[in-house]
Each structure stands twice: as structure tokens, then as C-alpha cells.
Amino acid sequence: MTAPTLMNTYGRQPVTFVRGEGVRLFDEQGKSYLDAVSGIAVNALGHSHPAVTEAIQRQAGELLHTSNLYNVKLQQELADMLHDVSGMDNTFFCNSGAEGNEAAIKLARLHGHRRGIELPHVVVFEQSFHGRTLATMTASGNRKIQVGFEPLVRGFTRAPYGDIEALETIAKNSDSVAGVLVEPIQGEGGVNALPEDFLAKLRELCDKHNWLMMLDEVQTGNARTGKYFAYQHSGVMPDVVVTAKGLGNGVPIGAVLAHGEAAELFQPGNHGTTFGGNPLACAAAIEVVKVLREPAMLDQIASNGLYLKSELEKQLGELPGVNEIRGKGMMLGIELDRPCAELVAQARDKGLLINVTAERVVRLLPPLIISREEIDELVGTLCPLIRQTLSQAGAA
Ligand SMILES: Cc1ncc(COP(=O)(O)O)c(C=O)c1O
């Protein structure tokens, strides 16, 4: 249901939300919904978080925007905070995930040219999702989103997700690789995790061949998986990390963090943005980082994530038709043996918002502040619906 004056880019669900509070959204009729989508991993602190609301209101009355032609105090403050939580050296602020990935791809190309590569390539993966701009759409491993938009952008080499041997083969056969861009857990692709040792092996490979190790943490960043960034589960440092989504809790902001040589690549004139890192967006993000960087908060997200996963496993783990329950923290997927898009409307009728991705994967991305009681409610509403779907004829 899209109004004729809006471009027809989304098959929208027939519901309009007018208010949100914590993990709940309310529609025009006042019906309440438990939000296990969070605007696709955006509302990390839930809806109408008091500290974020207060910061936005205060900042709106003080200063919305100047320009990156000048020093922006809150931008510097936020960059310092991200440096402290990540160990990365510096940050470029933009407005979205796709924009952040564009900047990462540009960094890899600069790095490649510095090394004397004429046509530098970035290695990307099957089933990946990096955005909808021309380069990030090309980088994404989903043919459906590319069809009709050819010519695609040159300079990408694709490998199976998580396959380190495929990368070693690429290294043997090509001297034009400048970097690798990978999601630590694929979100849109179906909540697919990398093998446990992949990032450590990728680090070694990148060091050996002088490739930039670039992580798309647009969805996994900002504590979604129980560490501030998902790479922090692995113990290795990447060269570039891109994040967005949860960083502003709904105020558009993205960030490209760089470490080591990658942090020196951009020089004045190489890259820019009008809005990126403006005072309003930074004021919101500062409040988000203040909450999410706290060790007690990260522990709570990790343990509540384990609780949610174990409750789902208890209810669904042995059920024929449930292929796998996977993911980390508050980024979980339940893969069924059949397409299950109808679950979205069935859950919505019962006051629960969920997402289905890759046709057969129920994706749960609740606000990171969700309580155990709210998790019980989520599981109590969702699991009977999945059981009902699986009891119907038409197994794959
Ligand atoms: C891993 C990943 N990268 C990039 C993007 C694109 O982000 P945006 O929609 O903010 O451009 C997304 C969005 O879903 C994503 O999940």
C-alpha cells in the first residue's frame, strides 16, 4: 500500500505507527505491538529513549547544522568515543550504511593505487548486502537487487561467504586485490555467521597480501551482537569498519572507522559530505554510545541474547521443519525448510513485529533494551505461529 505520490519502492505492510515507547509501537487505532524488528536493527535503545529525546531537543534549540568546512565539536566528541570503544584510530561520519560502504570501497581503491594497482578490486561475498547505491548494490551478492540497473560497477571479485580457501585461491591468481569487504554476520542474506576462526585467518591473509580488511558492521555494530562491534568477538583488529543503523537510534548517521595505514588514506579533497556528522546526528549518537559502551549493558545484551536463543531452541529446536536457529546477541535467525513470509502478517495480527529474510529465515532484531519478560512474550507469541505454519501441508 503505497500512496500514489510516493515512488513505489516498497511493498508496505498495511499499518501506520504513530508512537513508540521502549520495545512497543502503537498504531493509529492505539493497538500495541512488540517490536522485534527495531526499524531493521536501528532502534537499539528502543523508541523514545529519554536521553536521546532530550539530547535531540536540546541540540535542535542550539544548533542543527554548520558544515564540515568548520570544526564540529560534537563530531570530535563522538569520534573520540568511537575510538575508545573500538581501538580504531579515526572516523569519517556520513548518513547511512551504503554511504559508509562507498567510502570504504574508495579507501580500498586509494590503497590499491598507492600500491601501484591500476584497476584495484575489492573481494565481496555471496548473499552479502551492502546497500543500494551503484557500487554497494554491485558489491552485494544478490542478483535480484542488481537486475535492471546494469552496467554494474567494475572492480569487485566475488567469493563464497566464509570460504577462506576461496580467498587464498583469489590471492594466488590475482594481483589486483586491494581489500576485502565482509559482514561479520550477514543480515539481509539470512543471519549467516562466519566460521569461528574466519576473521583471524582473514587478518593473516590481508597482512600477507597487503589487502585492507574491511568489515561491514552496519547491522552488527553498536552492540547488536553483545560486543560493541562484532569483530571484538574475534580478537583481531580490522583496517576499516563501517557502521550506521543503531548508531543514531533513528537519527540518520553512519561512520567509517579506520586503523593504521587506512586511517591516513583520505586527505582533504578526497571525500566529503554536506550532512555527515552534523551536530544533531552526533548529539543523538553520543547518547547511544554512552549507553551501549557500558560493560554491564553489553553483558546484558549478550546474556539476554543467549536466553532468547535458548528459549527458541527449547520451543522449536526439535521441530521437523526448523533447519537452524542461529545468530548472536539480539540478531537471531530461525531458518525453516520452506518460505514463510506469511508469518509477518500473522505475527502482526497478534501484536508482534518480525521480519522474514532470504524467504525462509525469521529474523529477530529486537531493541537491545528488551527485558526477559518481553523476551518471554516474544517467544510465547512467535513459536505457536511457527508451529502452526510447519504443521500445514507443503513441506519443502
Ligand atoms: C550489512 C548492511 N550493510 C549496508 C546496509 C545499507 O545501509 P543503509 O540502508 O543505511 O544504506 C545494510 C542495510 O540493511 C546492511 O544490513
Coordinates of C-alpha atoms and ligand atoms in Angstrom, one line a residue:
M1 CA 0.0 0.0 0.0
T2 CA 2.0 3.0 -1.3
A3 CA 0.4 6.4 -1.8
P4 CA 0.5 7.4 -5.5
T5 CA 2.7 10.4 -4.7
L6 CA 5.4 8.1 -3.2
M7 CA 7.7 6.2 -5.5
N8 CA 6.7 2.6 -5.5
T9 CA 9.9 1.2 -3.9
Y10 CA 8.4 -0.9 -1.0
G11 CA 5.6 -3.4 -0.7
R12 CA 4.5 -1.8 2.5
Q13 CA 2.5 -3.6 5.3
P14 CA -0.9 -2.2 6.0
V15 CA -0.2 -0.5 9.3
T16 CA 0.8 3.1 10.3
F17 CA 2.6 3.6 13.6
V18 CA 2.1 6.9 15.4
R19 CA 4.0 6.5 18.6
G20 CA 6.7 4.3 20.2
E21 CA 7.9 3.7 23.7
G22 CA 10.6 1.2 24.7
V23 CA 10.1 -2.0 22.8
R24 CA 6.5 -1.1 21.9
L25 CA 5.0 0.7 18.8
F26 CA 1.4 1.9 18.7
D27 CA -0.7 2.2 15.5
E28 CA -3.4 4.7 14.6
Q29 CA -6.1 2.7 16.4
G30 CA -4.0 2.6 19.6
K31 CA -3.1 -1.1 19.1
S32 CA 0.2 -2.0 20.8
Y33 CA 3.0 -4.1 19.1
L34 CA 6.1 -5.7 20.5
D35 CA 8.8 -4.5 18.0
A36 CA 11.2 -7.3 17.2
V37 CA 12.4 -5.5 14.1
S38 CA 13.6 -2.2 15.5
G39 CA 13.3 -0.5 12.1
I40 CA 15.7 -3.2 10.9
A41 CA 18.3 -3.0 13.7
V42 CA 18.1 0.7 14.2
N43 CA 16.2 1.4 17.4
A44 CA 18.9 -0.1 19.6
L45 CA 17.7 1.8 22.7
G46 CA 14.0 1.3 21.8
H47 CA 11.6 4.0 20.9
S48 CA 11.5 7.5 22.6
H49 CA 14.6 6.8 24.8
P50 CA 14.6 9.7 27.2
A51 CA 18.3 10.5 26.9
V52 CA 18.2 10.5 23.1
T53 CA 15.0 12.6 23.0
E54 CA 16.4 15.1 25.5
A55 CA 19.7 15.4 23.5
I56 CA 17.8 15.9 20.2
Q57 CA 15.5 18.5 21.7
R58 CA 18.4 20.4 23.3
Q59 CA 20.5 20.3 20.2
A60 CA 17.6 21.4 18.0
G61 CA 17.3 24.5 20.1
E62 CA 21.0 25.2 19.9
L63 CA 22.5 24.3 16.5
L64 CA 21.3 21.9 13.9
H65 CA 24.0 22.2 11.2
T66 CA 27.0 24.1 10.2
S67 CA 29.3 22.4 7.7
N68 CA 32.4 20.2 7.6
L69 CA 34.1 23.4 6.5
Y70 CA 34.3 24.2 10.2
N71 CA 35.2 22.3 13.4
V72 CA 32.1 20.4 14.7
K73 CA 32.7 19.9 18.4
L74 CA 30.1 17.1 18.9
Q75 CA 31.6 15.2 15.9
Q76 CA 35.0 15.3 17.5
E77 CA 33.5 14.1 20.8
L78 CA 31.7 11.2 19.1
A79 CA 34.9 10.2 17.2
D80 CA 36.8 10.1 20.5
M81 CA 34.1 7.9 22.0
L82 CA 34.2 5.5 19.0
H83 CA 38.0 5.4 19.2
D84 CA 37.7 4.4 22.8
V85 CA 35.2 1.6 22.2
S86 CA 36.8 0.2 19.1
G87 CA 40.5 0.8 19.2
M88 CA 40.3 2.2 15.7
D89 CA 42.3 5.4 15.0
N90 CA 39.9 7.8 13.3
T91 CA 36.3 8.1 11.9
F92 CA 34.6 9.7 8.9
F93 CA 30.9 10.4 9.5
C94 CA 28.2 10.0 6.8
N95 CA 24.5 9.5 6.8
S96 CA 23.8 5.8 6.0
G97 CA 25.2 2.3 5.7
A98 CA 25.5 2.4 1.9
E99 CA 27.4 5.7 2.1
G100 CA 29.8 4.3 4.6
N101 CA 30.5 1.3 2.4
E102 CA 31.0 3.6 -0.6
A103 CA 33.7 5.4 1.5
A104 CA 35.2 2.0 2.4
I105 CA 35.4 1.0 -1.2
K106 CA 37.0 4.3 -2.1
L107 CA 39.6 3.7 0.7
A108 CA 40.4 0.3 -0.8
R109 CA 40.8 1.9 -4.2
L110 CA 43.2 4.6 -2.9
H111 CA 45.1 1.9 -1.1
G112 CA 45.3 -0.2 -4.3
H113 CA 46.5 2.8 -6.4
R114 CA 49.1 3.5 -3.7
R115 CA 50.4 0.0 -4.2
G116 CA 50.5 0.6 -8.0
I117 CA 47.5 -1.5 -8.9
E118 CA 45.9 0.0 -12.0
L119 CA 42.4 -1.4 -11.5
P120 CA 42.1 -2.3 -7.8
H121 CA 39.5 -4.9 -6.9
V122 CA 37.5 -5.5 -3.7
V123 CA 36.6 -9.0 -2.7
V124 CA 33.0 -9.4 -1.7
F125 CA 30.8 -12.3 -0.8
E126 CA 27.8 -14.3 -2.0
Q127 CA 24.5 -13.4 -0.2
S128 CA 26.0 -10.2 1.1
F129 CA 24.1 -6.9 1.4
H130 CA 26.0 -3.6 1.4
G131 CA 23.4 -1.1 0.2
R132 CA 21.5 0.3 -2.8
T133 CA 24.0 2.8 -4.4
L134 CA 25.5 1.7 -7.6
A135 CA 28.8 0.4 -6.0
T136 CA 27.2 -1.1 -2.9
M137 CA 24.5 -2.8 -5.0
T138 CA 27.2 -4.2 -7.2
A139 CA 29.1 -5.3 -4.1
S140 CA 26.0 -7.1 -2.7
G141 CA 25.7 -10.8 -3.5
N142 CA 22.1 -10.7 -4.5
R143 CA 21.4 -10.7 -8.2
K144 CA 17.7 -9.6 -7.6
I145 CA 18.7 -6.2 -6.4
Q146 CA 21.0 -5.6 -9.4
V147 CA 18.7 -6.6 -12.3
G148 CA 17.8 -3.7 -14.5
F149 CA 20.5 -1.4 -13.2
E150 CA 23.3 -2.5 -15.4
P151 CA 26.0 -1.5 -16.2
L152 CA 27.3 -2.6 -12.8
V153 CA 30.4 -1.0 -11.3
R154 CA 33.7 -2.6 -12.1
G155 CA 36.3 -3.7 -9.5
F156 CA 34.6 -6.4 -7.5
T157 CA 35.6 -10.1 -7.2
R158 CA 33.1 -12.5 -5.5
A159 CA 33.7 -15.4 -3.2
P160 CA 31.5 -17.9 -1.3
Y161 CA 30.8 -16.5 2.2
G162 CA 33.2 -17.8 4.9
D163 CA 35.4 -19.7 2.5
I164 CA 39.0 -18.8 3.4
E165 CA 40.3 -21.2 0.8
A166 CA 38.5 -19.4 -2.0
L167 CA 40.3 -16.2 -0.8
E168 CA 43.6 -18.0 -0.9
T169 CA 42.9 -19.0 -4.5
I170 CA 42.0 -15.5 -5.4
A171 CA 45.3 -14.3 -3.8
K172 CA 47.2 -16.8 -5.9
N173 CA 45.5 -15.9 -9.2
S174 CA 45.2 -12.1 -8.9
D175 CA 47.5 -9.3 -8.0
S176 CA 44.8 -6.6 -8.3
V177 CA 43.0 -7.2 -5.0
A178 CA 43.2 -4.1 -2.7
G179 CA 40.8 -5.1 0.0
V180 CA 38.0 -7.4 1.3
L181 CA 34.6 -6.2 2.5
V182 CA 32.6 -8.7 4.6
E183 CA 29.8 -8.7 7.1
P184 CA 30.7 -10.5 10.4
I185 CA 27.2 -11.9 10.3
Q186 CA 25.1 -11.5 7.2
G187 CA 21.8 -9.7 8.0
E188 CA 19.7 -9.5 4.9
G189 CA 21.3 -12.6 3.5
G190 CA 19.7 -14.7 6.2
V191 CA 21.6 -14.2 9.5
N192 CA 24.5 -16.3 8.3
A193 CA 27.6 -16.4 10.6
L194 CA 31.2 -16.8 9.6
P195 CA 33.2 -19.8 10.8
E196 CA 34.7 -19.1 14.2
D197 CA 38.3 -18.6 13.0
F198 CA 37.5 -16.8 9.7
L199 CA 38.3 -13.2 10.8
A200 CA 41.6 -14.3 12.3
K201 CA 42.5 -16.1 9.1
L202 CA 41.3 -13.2 7.0
R203 CA 43.6 -10.9 9.1
E204 CA 46.6 -13.1 8.3
L205 CA 45.7 -13.2 4.6
C206 CA 45.2 -9.4 4.4
D207 CA 48.6 -8.9 6.2
K208 CA 50.3 -11.3 3.8
H209 CA 49.0 -9.7 0.6
N210 CA 48.6 -6.1 1.8
W211 CA 44.8 -6.1 1.4
L212 CA 42.6 -3.9 3.5
M213 CA 40.4 -5.9 5.9
M214 CA 37.1 -4.0 5.8
L215 CA 34.1 -5.0 7.9
D216 CA 30.5 -4.0 7.1
E217 CA 29.2 -3.7 10.6
V218 CA 26.2 -1.5 9.5
Q219 CA 23.9 -4.1 11.1
T220 CA 26.2 -6.0 13.6
G221 CA 27.7 -2.8 15.1
N222 CA 26.6 -0.8 18.1
A223 CA 26.3 -3.7 20.4
R224 CA 23.8 -5.7 18.3
T225 CA 25.8 -9.0 18.9
G226 CA 26.7 -8.3 22.6
K227 CA 30.1 -6.7 21.9
Y228 CA 30.3 -3.0 20.8
F229 CA 31.5 -4.3 17.4
A230 CA 31.1 -7.9 16.2
Y231 CA 34.8 -8.2 15.3
Q232 CA 35.6 -7.8 19.0
H233 CA 34.4 -11.4 19.5
S234 CA 37.4 -12.5 17.3
G235 CA 40.3 -10.7 18.9
V236 CA 41.6 -9.2 15.7
M237 CA 41.7 -5.6 14.5
P238 CA 40.3 -4.8 11.1
D239 CA 41.6 -1.9 8.9
V240 CA 38.2 -0.4 8.2
V241 CA 34.8 -0.8 10.0
V242 CA 31.6 0.7 8.6
T243 CA 28.6 1.2 10.8
A244 CA 25.3 3.0 10.8
K245 CA 21.8 1.8 11.7
G246 CA 21.9 1.6 15.6
L247 CA 24.3 4.4 15.9
G248 CA 21.7 7.2 15.9
N249 CA 18.8 5.2 17.3
G250 CA 16.7 6.5 14.3
V251 CA 18.6 9.8 13.6
P252 CA 20.4 9.0 10.3
I253 CA 24.2 8.7 10.8
G254 CA 26.8 6.4 9.5
A255 CA 30.5 6.1 10.4
V256 CA 33.6 4.7 8.7
L257 CA 36.3 3.9 11.2
A258 CA 39.9 3.3 10.1
H259 CA 43.0 1.9 11.7
G260 CA 46.7 2.0 10.8
E261 CA 47.6 2.9 7.2
A262 CA 43.9 3.1 6.2
A263 CA 43.4 5.9 8.7
E264 CA 45.9 8.1 6.7
L265 CA 44.5 7.4 3.2
F266 CA 41.9 10.2 2.9
Q267 CA 43.3 13.7 2.6
P268 CA 41.4 16.9 2.1
G269 CA 39.6 16.9 -1.2
N270 CA 39.3 13.0 -1.4
H271 CA 36.0 12.6 0.2
G272 CA 33.2 14.7 1.7
T273 CA 29.6 15.1 2.7
T274 CA 27.3 18.0 3.4
F275 CA 25.3 16.5 6.3
G276 CA 27.6 13.8 7.6
G277 CA 28.4 14.2 11.3
N278 CA 26.2 17.3 11.8
P279 CA 25.6 18.4 15.4
L280 CA 22.0 17.0 15.6
A281 CA 23.0 13.5 14.4
C282 CA 26.1 13.5 16.7
A283 CA 24.1 14.7 19.7
A284 CA 21.8 11.7 19.3
A285 CA 24.7 9.2 18.6
I286 CA 26.7 10.4 21.7
E287 CA 23.8 9.4 23.9
V288 CA 23.5 6.0 22.2
V289 CA 27.2 5.2 22.6
K290 CA 27.2 6.4 26.2
V291 CA 24.6 3.7 27.0
L292 CA 25.8 0.9 24.8
R293 CA 29.5 1.1 25.7
E294 CA 28.9 0.2 29.3
P295 CA 30.2 -3.3 30.1
A296 CA 27.1 -4.1 32.2
M297 CA 24.9 -3.2 29.2
L298 CA 27.0 -5.3 26.8
D299 CA 26.8 -8.2 29.2
Q300 CA 23.1 -7.8 29.5
I301 CA 22.7 -7.9 25.7
A302 CA 24.9 -10.9 25.4
S303 CA 23.1 -12.9 28.1
N304 CA 19.6 -11.8 27.1
G305 CA 20.6 -12.9 23.5
L306 CA 21.6 -16.3 24.8
Y307 CA 18.4 -16.5 26.8
L308 CA 16.3 -15.7 23.7
K309 CA 18.2 -18.2 21.6
S310 CA 17.8 -21.0 24.2
E311 CA 14.1 -20.3 24.7
L312 CA 13.6 -20.5 20.9
E313 CA 15.7 -23.7 20.9
K314 CA 13.6 -25.2 23.7
Q315 CA 10.3 -24.5 21.8
L316 CA 11.4 -25.1 18.2
G317 CA 14.8 -26.9 18.2
E318 CA 13.4 -30.4 17.8
L319 CA 10.6 -29.4 15.5
P320 CA 10.8 -31.0 12.0
G321 CA 10.9 -28.1 9.5
V322 CA 13.1 -25.9 11.7
N323 CA 16.5 -26.2 10.0
E324 CA 18.6 -24.0 12.3
I325 CA 18.4 -21.3 15.0
R326 CA 21.4 -19.1 14.6
G327 CA 23.0 -15.7 15.2
K328 CA 24.5 -13.8 18.2
G329 CA 23.1 -11.4 20.8
M330 CA 20.0 -9.7 19.6
M331 CA 20.5 -10.7 15.9
L332 CA 18.9 -14.1 15.6
G333 CA 17.5 -16.1 12.7
I334 CA 15.2 -19.1 12.6
E335 CA 15.6 -20.9 9.3
L336 CA 12.6 -23.0 8.2
D337 CA 12.6 -25.6 5.5
R338 CA 10.1 -23.5 3.5
P339 CA 9.2 -20.0 2.6
C340 CA 7.4 -18.3 5.5
A341 CA 6.7 -14.7 4.5
E342 CA 3.1 -15.1 5.7
L343 CA 4.4 -15.3 9.3
V344 CA 5.0 -11.5 9.2
A345 CA 1.2 -10.7 8.9
Q346 CA 0.2 -13.5 11.3
A347 CA 2.5 -12.1 14.0
R348 CA 1.5 -8.5 13.3
D349 CA -2.2 -9.5 13.9
K350 CA -1.1 -10.9 17.3
G351 CA 0.8 -7.6 18.1
L352 CA 4.3 -8.8 17.3
L353 CA 6.5 -7.3 14.6
I354 CA 9.0 -9.7 13.0
N355 CA 10.9 -9.8 9.7
V356 CA 11.4 -12.6 7.2
T357 CA 14.6 -12.5 5.1
A358 CA 16.1 -14.8 2.5
E359 CA 12.5 -16.2 2.1
R360 CA 12.8 -18.9 4.8
V361 CA 14.5 -17.1 7.7
V362 CA 12.5 -15.5 10.5
R363 CA 14.8 -12.6 11.6
L364 CA 14.6 -11.2 15.1
L365 CA 16.3 -7.8 15.8
P366 CA 14.6 -6.5 19.0
P367 CA 15.7 -3.4 20.7
L368 CA 18.8 -4.1 22.8
I369 CA 17.0 -3.0 25.9
I370 CA 14.4 -5.8 25.7
S371 CA 13.7 -7.4 29.1
R372 CA 13.4 -11.1 30.0
E373 CA 9.6 -10.7 30.4
E374 CA 9.4 -9.1 27.0
I375 CA 11.5 -11.9 25.5
D376 CA 9.1 -14.5 27.0
E377 CA 6.2 -12.6 25.4
L378 CA 8.0 -12.6 22.0
V379 CA 8.7 -16.3 22.2
G380 CA 5.2 -17.1 23.5
T381 CA 3.6 -15.3 20.5
L382 CA 6.0 -16.4 17.8
C383 CA 6.6 -20.1 18.5
P384 CA 2.9 -21.2 18.2
L385 CA 2.7 -19.4 14.9
I386 CA 5.8 -21.2 13.6
R387 CA 4.5 -24.5 14.8
Q388 CA 1.2 -23.8 13.0
T389 CA 3.0 -22.9 9.8
L390 CA 5.0 -26.1 9.9
S391 CA 2.0 -28.2 10.7
Q392 CA 0.4 -27.1 7.5
A393 CA 0.8 -29.1 4.2
G394 CA 3.5 -28.1 1.8
A395 CA 6.8 -29.1 3.4
A396 CA 9.8 -28.3 1.2
Ligands
LIG1 C1 25.1 -5.1 6.4 C2 24.5 -3.9 5.7 N1 25.2 -3.0 5.0 C3 24.7 -1.9 4.5 C4 23.3 -1.7 4.6 C5 22.8 -0.4 3.9 O1 22.5 0.5 4.9 P1 21.6 1.8 4.5 O2 20.2 1.2 4.2 O3 21.7 2.6 5.8 O4 22.2 2.4 3.3 C6 22.5 -2.5 5.3 C7 21.1 -2.3 5.4 O5 20.3 -3.1 5.6 C8 23.1 -3.7 5.9 O6 22.4 -4.5 6.6

